[in-house]
């Protein structure tokens, strides 16, 4: 039985898929770790730890290349259809997204050197809290992928709004803070980019969740509204927040 | 024939016992024959019978009687490891050479989710440091230990010990070391927070004391007024220290889940009673909508009471005089399973959206002056959030400016009630 060509093909296709999933898992674990470590380095203003984050980014890139090769080889050799094809494409898409998450973490880590030169700034306190939510989203999106769990994926997808709220809040706080004193501008600008990167990581976790949901159910999660208000924010609007 | 009768009933224990009885009877008869044999030939025949009976007995016994050694090693993969893991205090996971998870104990299921069983740890746990530690332990075939942050659902700090467990398996044991880490960090936090927040009331106290010692020394009216202010400030400092202490305690326990199963109804009554006086003073009403047959919850009674009390105090402080405060409790479905959702809503000015994500931050105040005037410590919501998170629940704040604020939280329903 096991020697018939059909069984053989199916079996090694399953093996290919398993390998793809393992690579995604490994890559995702690395990326989430990069996010956590970059934020820890920012909070501790630890340039060395940040450097370590920057240096381990190529590992994620290498795995992405591996995923891409394997996915293309799988499609070429096995010509998968329907569900199977969706699964391979999902792996391909997710690996690209994870690679971006790694890049944002690296970019955040690169800023530590400059942040460490200035004295710590007050609005900083929002960053670790925002990062905690974002990192949990990444982890849960990967869990949803590992378990093929559309409900968890939908839950991650819904959480993106609260990240946007944090971002808006930090954006306003930083504008006010910069207006107080020009010396605050350099560290505040870095913090603004860091927050934006975190917000993008949250978006990417949402993207993974969307792919997982589609690959599990064959349906798309309906369009979510963006809660990023900072595009409309002008400095005259900013008020309050002087205390603390 | 005794043997065939024994065969027929071979399957059950009664058959086996009967066969043993028959065999003993044959042996006894043979022995008696030998003992009372009045002739050599008869004696030899009896001996032969005895030998034959003994031989048959031995052969039969080796076929039918239970062999203890064999039975206990019958299923090494399933039964045995789960028993071993359950007796371990730490989260423990048994993996094979291919990183596949063979079994997990309850603590591990809590940390990594039940779906991880049978899955590859590279997919289920993912953390690169975990995979490295396991790979090292596998390659060197000896224990590998490492402290790892940010794994599992609750982002605990674990000390992972991976070591060979025989049969090409590896035992991973995750010791939770976050309380030690937290205690370290909290000492630093406490000093920072306390010095900043306690300085204001302390400065007020010192100021009044100096005034009473100098210019106002002989002014009884001023003295009475100043002493009132001083008493207020001292009371605020006491509350602040109390709140900081309870926040520290809650943070230390945050990874220990509450186990008690409690009814919520008495807690609601308690809150209604304790807030009756301040409600009366503001001419306000408490409207309770409690779903009938509300399930019991898995919770720490005192802590839930503290959350209710803190949220109630906020609703009383920030709601408008003369408006009702609504408390609702209902069952709901969450990702983790059945929960009870409790919401406390006020009618008042509400809170601007940009403040909402930061409300549970320690000492964050939308309006510092107002908060101080109302005697707040800036810790009420931080405490509530920590307690709810310890219960694996979620705290949600929604607010519309000019309409009011609703704070809701969930507690896990007791499974036996579902």
Short mmCIF file of C-alpha atoms in Angstrom, two decimals, chain A residues 18 21-22 24-26 28-30 32-33 36 59 122-123 125-126 129 132 136 138-140 142-143 145-147 151-152 155 159 162 165-166 168-169 172-173 229 239 241 243-244, chain B residues 98 112-113 115 119-120 122-129 131-132 149-155 196 254 335 353-358 360-369 385 389:
data_model
loop_
_atom_site.label_atom_id
_atom_site.label_comp_id
_atom_site.label_asym_id
_atom_site.label_seq_id
_atom_site.Cartn_x
_atom_site.Cartn_y
_atom_site.Cartn_z
CA UNK A 18 5.00 20.27 7.90
CA UNK A 21 4.93 25.22 9.18
CA UNK A 22 8.01 24.44 11.25
CA UNK A 24 7.18 29.67 10.05
CA UNK A 25 7.04 28.70 13.71
CA UNK A 26 10.77 29.10 14.14
CA UNK A 28 7.85 33.74 14.16
CA UNK A 29 9.42 32.79 17.47
CA UNK A 30 12.58 34.64 16.50
CA UNK A 32 8.60 37.94 18.51
CA UNK A 33 11.75 37.57 20.57
CA UNK A 36 10.58 41.83 23.05
CA UNK A 59 18.67 34.77 10.86
CA UNK A 122 8.40 61.04 30.45
CA UNK A 123 6.07 59.84 27.67
CA UNK A 125 6.24 54.98 29.94
CA UNK A 126 3.60 54.25 27.30
CA UNK A 129 2.72 48.89 27.73
CA UNK A 132 3.26 44.29 25.55
CA UNK A 136 1.01 39.42 22.56
CA UNK A 138 2.23 38.63 17.32
CA UNK A 139 2.38 35.62 19.62
CA UNK A 140 -1.34 34.95 19.38
CA UNK A 142 1.39 32.73 15.40
CA UNK A 143 -0.55 30.54 17.81
CA UNK A 145 -1.48 29.79 12.69
CA UNK A 146 -0.06 26.83 14.63
CA UNK A 147 -3.53 25.71 15.72
CA UNK A 151 -11.44 32.43 16.34
CA UNK A 152 -8.10 33.36 17.87
CA UNK A 155 -9.54 38.09 18.27
CA UNK A 159 -7.14 44.02 19.14
CA UNK A 162 -6.32 49.32 21.02
CA UNK A 165 -5.36 54.12 20.58
CA UNK A 166 -2.03 53.80 22.34
CA UNK A 168 -2.65 58.26 19.21
CA UNK A 169 -2.18 58.82 22.91
CA UNK A 172 -0.27 63.64 21.43
CA UNK A 173 1.85 63.28 24.53
CA UNK A 229 -6.09 59.75 14.06
CA UNK A 239 -3.76 70.19 25.45
CA UNK A 241 -1.23 66.07 29.73
CA UNK A 243 0.68 66.95 34.80
CA UNK A 244 2.80 64.02 35.85
CA UNK B 98 12.01 15.15 16.83
CA UNK B 112 1.28 26.89 26.60
CA UNK B 113 -2.30 25.84 25.84
CA UNK B 115 -3.24 22.47 21.63
CA UNK B 119 2.65 19.43 18.25
CA UNK B 120 6.26 20.29 17.51
CA UNK B 122 9.19 24.69 17.28
CA UNK B 123 5.58 25.54 16.37
CA UNK B 124 3.87 25.36 19.74
CA UNK B 125 6.36 27.19 21.99
CA UNK B 126 8.51 28.85 19.31
CA UNK B 127 10.80 30.84 21.60
CA UNK B 128 14.30 30.60 20.07
CA UNK B 129 16.00 30.29 23.47
CA UNK B 131 14.67 25.57 21.07
CA UNK B 132 18.37 26.30 21.57
CA UNK B 149 11.70 35.71 29.40
CA UNK B 150 8.52 36.12 27.40
CA UNK B 151 7.29 32.59 26.73
CA UNK B 152 3.85 31.15 27.15
CA UNK B 153 0.59 32.95 27.40
CA UNK B 154 1.28 35.07 30.43
CA UNK B 155 4.78 36.25 29.56
CA UNK B 196 7.47 61.39 43.71
CA UNK B 254 0.03 37.62 39.48
CA UNK B 335 -11.99 33.19 24.09
CA UNK B 353 -10.37 58.89 24.01
CA UNK B 354 -6.64 59.69 24.15
CA UNK B 355 -6.60 59.20 27.92
CA UNK B 356 -8.36 55.84 27.95
CA UNK B 357 -5.43 53.56 27.13
CA UNK B 358 -3.38 55.17 29.89
CA UNK B 360 -4.67 51.91 34.20
CA UNK B 361 -1.14 53.27 34.39
CA UNK B 362 0.06 53.99 37.91
CA UNK B 363 -0.49 57.60 38.94
CA UNK B 364 -1.86 58.59 35.57
CA UNK B 365 -4.43 61.29 36.06
CA UNK B 366 -6.57 63.01 33.47
CA UNK B 367 -6.83 66.03 35.74
CA UNK B 368 -4.34 66.03 38.58
CA UNK B 369 -5.99 68.85 40.50
CA UNK B 385 -6.49 45.93 36.24
CA UNK B 389 -5.44 40.09 34.97
#
